[in-house]
Tab-separated table of C-alpha atoms and ligand atoms in Angstrom:
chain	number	residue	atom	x	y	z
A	10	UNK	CA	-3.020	11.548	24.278
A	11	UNK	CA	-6.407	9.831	24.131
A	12	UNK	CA	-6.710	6.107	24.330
A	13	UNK	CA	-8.765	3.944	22.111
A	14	UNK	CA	-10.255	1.308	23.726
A	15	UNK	CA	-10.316	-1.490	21.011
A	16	UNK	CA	-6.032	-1.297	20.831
A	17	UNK	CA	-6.144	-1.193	24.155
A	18	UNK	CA	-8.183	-4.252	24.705
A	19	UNK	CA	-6.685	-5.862	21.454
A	20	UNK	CA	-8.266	-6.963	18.133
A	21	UNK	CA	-10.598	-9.802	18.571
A	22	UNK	CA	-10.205	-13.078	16.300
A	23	UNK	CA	-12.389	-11.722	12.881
A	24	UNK	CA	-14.872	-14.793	11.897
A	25	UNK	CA	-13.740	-17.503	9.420
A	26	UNK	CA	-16.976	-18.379	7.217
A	27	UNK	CA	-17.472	-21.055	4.164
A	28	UNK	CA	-18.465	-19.485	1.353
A	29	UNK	CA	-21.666	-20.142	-0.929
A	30	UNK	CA	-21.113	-19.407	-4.510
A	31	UNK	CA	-19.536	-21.994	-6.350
A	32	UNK	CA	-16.264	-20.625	-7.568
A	33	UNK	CA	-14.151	-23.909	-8.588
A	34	UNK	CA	-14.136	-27.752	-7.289
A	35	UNK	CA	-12.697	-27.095	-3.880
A	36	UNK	CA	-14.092	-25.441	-0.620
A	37	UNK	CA	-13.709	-22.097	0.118
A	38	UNK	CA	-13.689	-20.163	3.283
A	39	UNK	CA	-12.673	-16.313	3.979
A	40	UNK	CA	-11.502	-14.533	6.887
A	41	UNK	CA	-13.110	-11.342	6.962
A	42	UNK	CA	-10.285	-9.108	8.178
A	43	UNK	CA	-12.387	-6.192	6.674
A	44	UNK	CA	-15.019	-6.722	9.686
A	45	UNK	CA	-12.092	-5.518	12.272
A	46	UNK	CA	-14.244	-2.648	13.886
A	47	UNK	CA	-12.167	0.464	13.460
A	48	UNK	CA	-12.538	2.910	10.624
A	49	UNK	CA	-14.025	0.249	7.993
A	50	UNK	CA	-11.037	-2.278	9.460
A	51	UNK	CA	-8.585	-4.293	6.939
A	52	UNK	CA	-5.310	-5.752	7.728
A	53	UNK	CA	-4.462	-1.994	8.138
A	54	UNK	CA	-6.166	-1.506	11.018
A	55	UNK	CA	-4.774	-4.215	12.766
A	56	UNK	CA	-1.399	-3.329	11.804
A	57	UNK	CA	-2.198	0.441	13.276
A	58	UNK	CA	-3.398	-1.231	16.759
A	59	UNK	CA	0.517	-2.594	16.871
A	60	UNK	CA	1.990	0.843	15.649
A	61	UNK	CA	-0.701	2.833	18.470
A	62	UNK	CA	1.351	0.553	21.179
A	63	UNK	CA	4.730	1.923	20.121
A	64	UNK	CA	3.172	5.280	19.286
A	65	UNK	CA	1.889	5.694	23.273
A	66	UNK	CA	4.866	3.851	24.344
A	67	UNK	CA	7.225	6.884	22.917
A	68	UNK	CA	4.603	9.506	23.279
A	69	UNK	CA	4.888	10.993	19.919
A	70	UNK	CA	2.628	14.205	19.388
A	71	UNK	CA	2.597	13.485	15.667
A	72	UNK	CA	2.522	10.500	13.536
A	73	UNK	CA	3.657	10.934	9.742
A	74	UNK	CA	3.328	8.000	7.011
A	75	UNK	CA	3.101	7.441	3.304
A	76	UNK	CA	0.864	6.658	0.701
A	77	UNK	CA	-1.166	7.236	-2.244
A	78	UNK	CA	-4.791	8.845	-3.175
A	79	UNK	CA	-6.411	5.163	-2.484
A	80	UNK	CA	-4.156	3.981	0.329
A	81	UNK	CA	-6.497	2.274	3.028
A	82	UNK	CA	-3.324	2.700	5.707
A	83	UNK	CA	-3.360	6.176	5.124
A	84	UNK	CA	-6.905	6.619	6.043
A	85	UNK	CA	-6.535	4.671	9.574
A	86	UNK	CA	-3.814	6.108	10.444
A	87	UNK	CA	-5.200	9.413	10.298
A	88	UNK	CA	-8.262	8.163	12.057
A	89	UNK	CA	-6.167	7.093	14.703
A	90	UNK	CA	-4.152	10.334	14.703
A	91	UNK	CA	-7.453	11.781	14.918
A	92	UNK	CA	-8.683	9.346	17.820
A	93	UNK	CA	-6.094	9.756	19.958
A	94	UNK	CA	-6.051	13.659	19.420
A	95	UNK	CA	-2.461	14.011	18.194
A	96	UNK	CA	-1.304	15.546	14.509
A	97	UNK	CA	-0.981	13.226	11.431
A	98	UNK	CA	1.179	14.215	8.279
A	99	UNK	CA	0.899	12.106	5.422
A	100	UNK	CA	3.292	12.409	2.550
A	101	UNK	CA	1.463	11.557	-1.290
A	102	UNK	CA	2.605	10.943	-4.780
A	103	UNK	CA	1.355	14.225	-6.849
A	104	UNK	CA	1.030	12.175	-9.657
A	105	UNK	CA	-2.232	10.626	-8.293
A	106	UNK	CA	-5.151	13.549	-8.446
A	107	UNK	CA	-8.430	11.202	-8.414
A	108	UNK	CA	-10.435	12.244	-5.670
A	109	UNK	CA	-11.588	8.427	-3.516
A	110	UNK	CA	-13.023	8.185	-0.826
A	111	UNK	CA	-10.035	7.754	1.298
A	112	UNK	CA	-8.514	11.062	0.136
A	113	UNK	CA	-11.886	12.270	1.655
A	114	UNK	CA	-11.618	10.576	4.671
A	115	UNK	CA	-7.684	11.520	5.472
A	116	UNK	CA	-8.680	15.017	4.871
A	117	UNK	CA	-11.697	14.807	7.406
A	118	UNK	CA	-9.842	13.139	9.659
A	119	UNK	CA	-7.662	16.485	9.855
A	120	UNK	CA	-4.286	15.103	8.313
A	121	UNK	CA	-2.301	17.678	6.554
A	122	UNK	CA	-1.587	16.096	3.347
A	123	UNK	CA	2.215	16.870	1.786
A	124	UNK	CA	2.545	16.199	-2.224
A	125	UNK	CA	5.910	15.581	-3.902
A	126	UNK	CA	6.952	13.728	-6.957
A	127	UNK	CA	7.505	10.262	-6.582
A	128	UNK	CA	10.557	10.235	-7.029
A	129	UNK	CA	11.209	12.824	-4.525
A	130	UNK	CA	9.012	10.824	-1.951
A	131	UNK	CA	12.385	9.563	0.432
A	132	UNK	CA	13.972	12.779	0.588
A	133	UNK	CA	10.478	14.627	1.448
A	134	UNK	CA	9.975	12.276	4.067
A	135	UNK	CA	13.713	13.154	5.753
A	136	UNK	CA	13.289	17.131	5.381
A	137	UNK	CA	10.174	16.963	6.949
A	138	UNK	CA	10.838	14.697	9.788
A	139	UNK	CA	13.912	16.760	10.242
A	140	UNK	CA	11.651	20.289	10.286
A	141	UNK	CA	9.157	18.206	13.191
A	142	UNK	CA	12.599	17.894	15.232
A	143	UNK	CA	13.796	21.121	14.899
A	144	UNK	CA	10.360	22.529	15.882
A	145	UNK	CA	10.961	20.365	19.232
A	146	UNK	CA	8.094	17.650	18.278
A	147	UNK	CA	8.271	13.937	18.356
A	148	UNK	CA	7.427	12.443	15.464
A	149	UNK	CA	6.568	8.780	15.121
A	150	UNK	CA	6.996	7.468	11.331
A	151	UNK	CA	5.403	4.568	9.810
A	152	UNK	CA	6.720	3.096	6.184
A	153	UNK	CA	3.966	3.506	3.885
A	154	UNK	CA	1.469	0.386	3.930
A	155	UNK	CA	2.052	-0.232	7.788
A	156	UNK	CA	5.227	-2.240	6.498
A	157	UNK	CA	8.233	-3.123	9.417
A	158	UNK	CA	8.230	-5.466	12.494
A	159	UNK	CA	5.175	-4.072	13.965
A	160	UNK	CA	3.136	-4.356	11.212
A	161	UNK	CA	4.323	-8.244	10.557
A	162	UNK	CA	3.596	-8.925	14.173
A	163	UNK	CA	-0.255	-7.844	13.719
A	164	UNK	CA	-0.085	-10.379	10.753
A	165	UNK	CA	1.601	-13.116	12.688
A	166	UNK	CA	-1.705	-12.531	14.674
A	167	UNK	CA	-3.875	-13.191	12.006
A	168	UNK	CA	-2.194	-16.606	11.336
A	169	UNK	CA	-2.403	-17.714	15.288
A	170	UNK	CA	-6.481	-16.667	14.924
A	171	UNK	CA	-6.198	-19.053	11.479
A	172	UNK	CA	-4.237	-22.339	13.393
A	173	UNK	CA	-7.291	-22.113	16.347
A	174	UNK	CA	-10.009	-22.244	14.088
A	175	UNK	CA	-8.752	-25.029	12.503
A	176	UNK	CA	-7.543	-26.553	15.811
A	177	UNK	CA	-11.279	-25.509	16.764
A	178	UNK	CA	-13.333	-26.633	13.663
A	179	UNK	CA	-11.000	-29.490	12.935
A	180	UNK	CA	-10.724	-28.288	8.986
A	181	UNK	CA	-7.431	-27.966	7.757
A	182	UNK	CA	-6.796	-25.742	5.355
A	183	UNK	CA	-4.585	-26.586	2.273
A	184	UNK	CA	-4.275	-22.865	1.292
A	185	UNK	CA	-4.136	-19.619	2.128
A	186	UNK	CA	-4.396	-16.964	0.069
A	187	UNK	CA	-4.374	-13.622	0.032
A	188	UNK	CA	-3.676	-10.705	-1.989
A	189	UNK	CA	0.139	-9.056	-1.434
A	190	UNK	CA	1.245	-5.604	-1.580
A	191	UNK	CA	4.284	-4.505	0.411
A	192	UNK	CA	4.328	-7.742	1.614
A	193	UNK	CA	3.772	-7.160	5.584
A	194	UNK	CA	0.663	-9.543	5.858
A	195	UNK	CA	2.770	-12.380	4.183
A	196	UNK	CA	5.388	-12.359	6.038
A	197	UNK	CA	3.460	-12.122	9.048
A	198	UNK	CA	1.609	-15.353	7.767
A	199	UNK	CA	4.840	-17.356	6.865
A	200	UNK	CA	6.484	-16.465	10.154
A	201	UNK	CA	3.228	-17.360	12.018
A	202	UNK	CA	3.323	-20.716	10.375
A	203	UNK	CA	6.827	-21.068	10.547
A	204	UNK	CA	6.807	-20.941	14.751
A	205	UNK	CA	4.058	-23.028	14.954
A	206	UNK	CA	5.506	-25.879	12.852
A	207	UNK	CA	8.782	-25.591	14.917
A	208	UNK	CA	6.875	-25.879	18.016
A	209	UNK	CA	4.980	-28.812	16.496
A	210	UNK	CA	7.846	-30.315	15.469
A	211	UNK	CA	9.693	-29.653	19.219
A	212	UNK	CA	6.836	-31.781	20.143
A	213	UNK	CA	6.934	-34.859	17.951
A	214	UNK	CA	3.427	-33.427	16.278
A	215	UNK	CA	2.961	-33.531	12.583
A	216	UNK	CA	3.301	-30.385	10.665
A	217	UNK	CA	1.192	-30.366	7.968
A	218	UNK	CA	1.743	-29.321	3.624
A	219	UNK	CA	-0.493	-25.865	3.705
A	220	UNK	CA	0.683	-23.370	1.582
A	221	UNK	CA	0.521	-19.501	1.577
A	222	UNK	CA	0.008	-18.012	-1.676
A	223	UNK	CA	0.811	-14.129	-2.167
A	224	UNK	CA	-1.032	-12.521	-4.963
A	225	UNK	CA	1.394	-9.602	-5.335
A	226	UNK	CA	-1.674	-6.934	-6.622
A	227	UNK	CA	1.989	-4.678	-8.193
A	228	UNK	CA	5.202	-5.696	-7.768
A	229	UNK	CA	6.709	-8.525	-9.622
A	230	UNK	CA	8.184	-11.638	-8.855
A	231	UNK	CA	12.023	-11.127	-7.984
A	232	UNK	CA	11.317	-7.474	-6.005
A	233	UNK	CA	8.189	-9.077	-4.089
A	234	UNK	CA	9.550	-11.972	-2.888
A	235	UNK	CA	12.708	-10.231	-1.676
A	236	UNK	CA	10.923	-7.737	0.250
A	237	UNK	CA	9.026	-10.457	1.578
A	238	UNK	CA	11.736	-12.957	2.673
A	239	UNK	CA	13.553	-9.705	3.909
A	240	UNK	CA	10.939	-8.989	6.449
A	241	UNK	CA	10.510	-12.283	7.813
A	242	UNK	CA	14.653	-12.359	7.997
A	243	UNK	CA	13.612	-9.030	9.968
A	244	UNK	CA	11.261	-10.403	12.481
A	245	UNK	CA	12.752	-13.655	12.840
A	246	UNK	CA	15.595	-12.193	13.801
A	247	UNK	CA	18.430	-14.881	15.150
A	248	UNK	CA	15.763	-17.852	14.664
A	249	UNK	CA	15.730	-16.886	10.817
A	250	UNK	CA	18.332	-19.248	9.300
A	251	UNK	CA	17.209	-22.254	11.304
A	252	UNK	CA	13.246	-21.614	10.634
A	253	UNK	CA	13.053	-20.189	6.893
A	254	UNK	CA	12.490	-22.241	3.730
A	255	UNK	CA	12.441	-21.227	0.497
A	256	UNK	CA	9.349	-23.467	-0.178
A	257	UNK	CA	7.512	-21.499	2.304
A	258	UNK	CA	7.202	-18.657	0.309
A	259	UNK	CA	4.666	-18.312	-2.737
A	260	UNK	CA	4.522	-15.203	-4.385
A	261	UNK	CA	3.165	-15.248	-8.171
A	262	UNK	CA	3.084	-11.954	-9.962
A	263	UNK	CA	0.849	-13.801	-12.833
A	264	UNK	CA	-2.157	-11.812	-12.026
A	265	UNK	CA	-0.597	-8.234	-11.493
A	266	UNK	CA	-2.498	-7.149	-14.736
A	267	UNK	CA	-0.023	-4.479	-15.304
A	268	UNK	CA	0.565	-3.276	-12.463
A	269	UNK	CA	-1.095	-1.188	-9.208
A	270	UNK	CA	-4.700	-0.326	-9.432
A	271	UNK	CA	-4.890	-2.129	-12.978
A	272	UNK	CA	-7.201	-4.391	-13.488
A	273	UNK	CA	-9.245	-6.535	-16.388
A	274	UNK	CA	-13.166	-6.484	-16.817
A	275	UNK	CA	-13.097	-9.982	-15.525
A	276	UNK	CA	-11.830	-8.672	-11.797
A	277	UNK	CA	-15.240	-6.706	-11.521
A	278	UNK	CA	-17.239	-9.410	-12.815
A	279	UNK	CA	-15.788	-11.753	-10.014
A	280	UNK	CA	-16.585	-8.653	-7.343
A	281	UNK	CA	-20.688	-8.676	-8.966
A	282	UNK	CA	-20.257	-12.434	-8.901
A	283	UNK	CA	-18.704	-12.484	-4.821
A	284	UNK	CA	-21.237	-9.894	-3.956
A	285	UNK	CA	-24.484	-11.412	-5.211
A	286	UNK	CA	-23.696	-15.122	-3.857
A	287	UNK	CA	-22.054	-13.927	-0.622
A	288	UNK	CA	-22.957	-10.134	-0.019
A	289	UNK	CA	-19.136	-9.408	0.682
A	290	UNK	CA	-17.450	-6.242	-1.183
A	291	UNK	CA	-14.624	-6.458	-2.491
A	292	UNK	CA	-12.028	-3.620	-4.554
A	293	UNK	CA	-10.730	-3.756	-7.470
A	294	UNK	CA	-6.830	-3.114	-6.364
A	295	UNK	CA	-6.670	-5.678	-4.020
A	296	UNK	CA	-8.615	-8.082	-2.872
A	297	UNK	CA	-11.410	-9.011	-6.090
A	298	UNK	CA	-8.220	-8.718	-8.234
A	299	UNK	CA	-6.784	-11.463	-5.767
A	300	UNK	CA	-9.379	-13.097	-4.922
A	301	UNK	CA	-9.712	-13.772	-9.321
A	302	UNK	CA	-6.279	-14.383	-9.476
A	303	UNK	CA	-6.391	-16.880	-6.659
A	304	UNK	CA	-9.446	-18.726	-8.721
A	305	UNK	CA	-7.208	-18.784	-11.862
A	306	UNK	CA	-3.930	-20.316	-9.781
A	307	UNK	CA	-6.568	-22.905	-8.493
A	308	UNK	CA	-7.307	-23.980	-12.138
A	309	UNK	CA	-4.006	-23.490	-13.299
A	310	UNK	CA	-2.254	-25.660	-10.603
A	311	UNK	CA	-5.159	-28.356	-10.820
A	312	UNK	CA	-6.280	-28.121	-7.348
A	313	UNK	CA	-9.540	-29.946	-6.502
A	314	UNK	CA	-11.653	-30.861	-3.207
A	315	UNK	CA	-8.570	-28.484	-1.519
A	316	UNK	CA	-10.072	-26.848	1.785
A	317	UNK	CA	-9.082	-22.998	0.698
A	318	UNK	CA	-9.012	-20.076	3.103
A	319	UNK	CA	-8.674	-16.590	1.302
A	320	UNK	CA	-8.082	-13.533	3.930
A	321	UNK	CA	-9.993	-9.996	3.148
A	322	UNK	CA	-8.053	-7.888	3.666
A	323	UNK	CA	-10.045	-5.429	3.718
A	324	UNK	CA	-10.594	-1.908	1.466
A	325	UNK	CA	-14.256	-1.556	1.579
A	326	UNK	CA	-14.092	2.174	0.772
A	327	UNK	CA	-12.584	1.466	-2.559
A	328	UNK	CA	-15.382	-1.102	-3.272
A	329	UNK	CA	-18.066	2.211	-3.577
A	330	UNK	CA	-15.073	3.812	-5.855
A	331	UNK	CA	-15.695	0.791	-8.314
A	332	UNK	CA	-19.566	1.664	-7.742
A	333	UNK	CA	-18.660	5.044	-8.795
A	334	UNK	CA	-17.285	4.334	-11.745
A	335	UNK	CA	-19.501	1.746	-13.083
A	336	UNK	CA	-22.505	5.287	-12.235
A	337	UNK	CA	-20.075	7.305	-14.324
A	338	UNK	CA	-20.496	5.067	-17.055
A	339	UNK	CA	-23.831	4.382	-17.179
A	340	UNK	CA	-24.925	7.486	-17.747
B	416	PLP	C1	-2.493	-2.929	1.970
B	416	PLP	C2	-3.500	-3.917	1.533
B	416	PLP	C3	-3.131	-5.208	1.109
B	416	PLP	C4	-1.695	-5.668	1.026
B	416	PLP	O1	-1.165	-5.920	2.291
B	416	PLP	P1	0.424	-5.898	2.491
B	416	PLP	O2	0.618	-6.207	3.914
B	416	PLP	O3	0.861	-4.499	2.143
B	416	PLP	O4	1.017	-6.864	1.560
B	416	PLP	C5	-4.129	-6.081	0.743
B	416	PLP	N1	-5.418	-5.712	0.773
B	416	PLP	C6	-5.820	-4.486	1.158
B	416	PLP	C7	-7.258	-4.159	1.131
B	416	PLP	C8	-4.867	-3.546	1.559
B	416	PLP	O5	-5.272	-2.324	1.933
């Protein structure tokens, strides 16, 4: 099994930069998590640098996930199947037949790719891990998006990097937002904060009011938040009940826009608009559609002169889908 030498060594701290266009009366600054420098990075490639520990720790021989035609975890897993030279199954909704460019990628990066209806998606999963076992393999399985305790640990990361900057730069930030999906990278974010506050707190320091906002990009309100406050319950473990708050946790499914991969004319406008004032992609599933529905909550909620960190996280191959389709219909 072949190492890769950035897991090894550990993701670095991905910059925090203000912002120059002028997209409502408070400050914003984003945390490019897309710059992480594996296979176009993302908060999925930080969660695969936790799930490549666990992978060499067991020494699987192949690693089977989940996902769809556009999933960005899909493609780095199998590029760091392909990496560290061991197989990579991925298991994919048939009801999705657009050709991205991640369905490219996984297929380059030599994954075998398994369709089944969605429905049928669970049970696929167990026959074929269950065939792997029988053929005397090991197979290592990761829940589609990169969700579970390793994945919310990489995302716990990402708040630690966000409490030294502002320890560093001495700005506070009032928000975070971010755009949600399964809901890994937020409860990574709340449990980050909610260990550092108890620490502070252990220590007579203040704690201070900042908020996490989830823009679930799908699911809606009652489901997200669930899954959400389930996987925090999950990596919290026994320090759970005496840590978690209700309060913590803001998830608004106000700007799902009918659901996954929907999205209005307004989302691209905001991605032209982001682009041309800050030169920083953005797709239209996650993070433009967040990134516009975190500029709408802003108005909505009244918040002005707020110091307002949104995380990237990441997708830049489904930025040059959008590019494809605005080519397809301009001709
Ligand atoms: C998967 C993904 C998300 C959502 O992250 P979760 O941890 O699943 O909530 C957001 N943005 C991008 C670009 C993603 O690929």
């Amino acid at each position: 099994m072949n190492k890769i030498a950035l897991f090894e060594q550990g993701i670095s701290p991905t910059p925090i930069v203000k912002m120059s266009g002028n997209y409502g009366e408070n400050q914003y600054y984003i945390k490019r998590e897309d710059l992480i420098p594996f296979s176009f990075g993302g908060n999925k490639a930080r969660k695969a640098a936790e799930f490549y520990k666990e992978i060499r720790a067991c020494g699987a021989d192949v690693v089977m996930t989940y996902g769809s035609n556009s999933s960005n975890h899909c493609r780095i897993i199998a590029n760091m199947a392909a990496s560290m030279g061991i197989a990579c199954h991925v298991i994919s909704p048939e009801e999705n037949r657009e050709r991205l460019y991640n369905t490219r990628l996984v297929e380059d990066f030599g994954a075998t790719v398994e369709t089944c209806p969605v429905t049928e998606v669970s049970g696929t999963i167990d026959r074929r891990m269950e065939t792997f076992r029988r053929e005397g393999k090991n197979p290592y399985f990761i829940m589609g998006g990169g969700h579970g305790n390793p994945g919310t640990r990489a995302c716990v990361n990402t708040y630690r990097e966000i409490a030294a900057y502002e320890e560093q730069s001495g700005i506070c930030f009032d928000y975070i937002f971010h755009a949600s999906g399964t809901g890994t990278t937020q409860a990574g974010l709340v449990s980050g904060k909610l260990l550092l506050d108890a620490g502070r707190r252990e220590n007579g320091q203040a704690v201070s009011g900042q908020k996490i906002v989830g823009i679930s990009i799908a699911r809606t309100q009652e489901r997200g938040r669930e899954v959400v406050r389930q996987s925090i319950e999950d990596y919290l473990g026994a320090r759970y009940a005496g840590l978690y708050r209700e309060t913590e946790l803001v998830f608004t499914d106000d700007y799902c826009m009918g659901g996954y991969g929907k999205y209005t004319p307004e989302v691209a406008e905001t991605i032209e608009e982001v682009m041309k004032s800050d030169g920083i992609p953005m797709d239209t599933t996650y993070v433009g559609k967040a990134f516009f529905g975190m500029r709408r909550y802003a108005e909505a909620h009244g918040l002005q002169g707020k110091n307002i960190l949104f995380i990237h996280t990441g997708g830049t191959p489904l930025y040059f889908d959008l590019l494809d389709r605005k080519n397809r219909e301009s001709v």
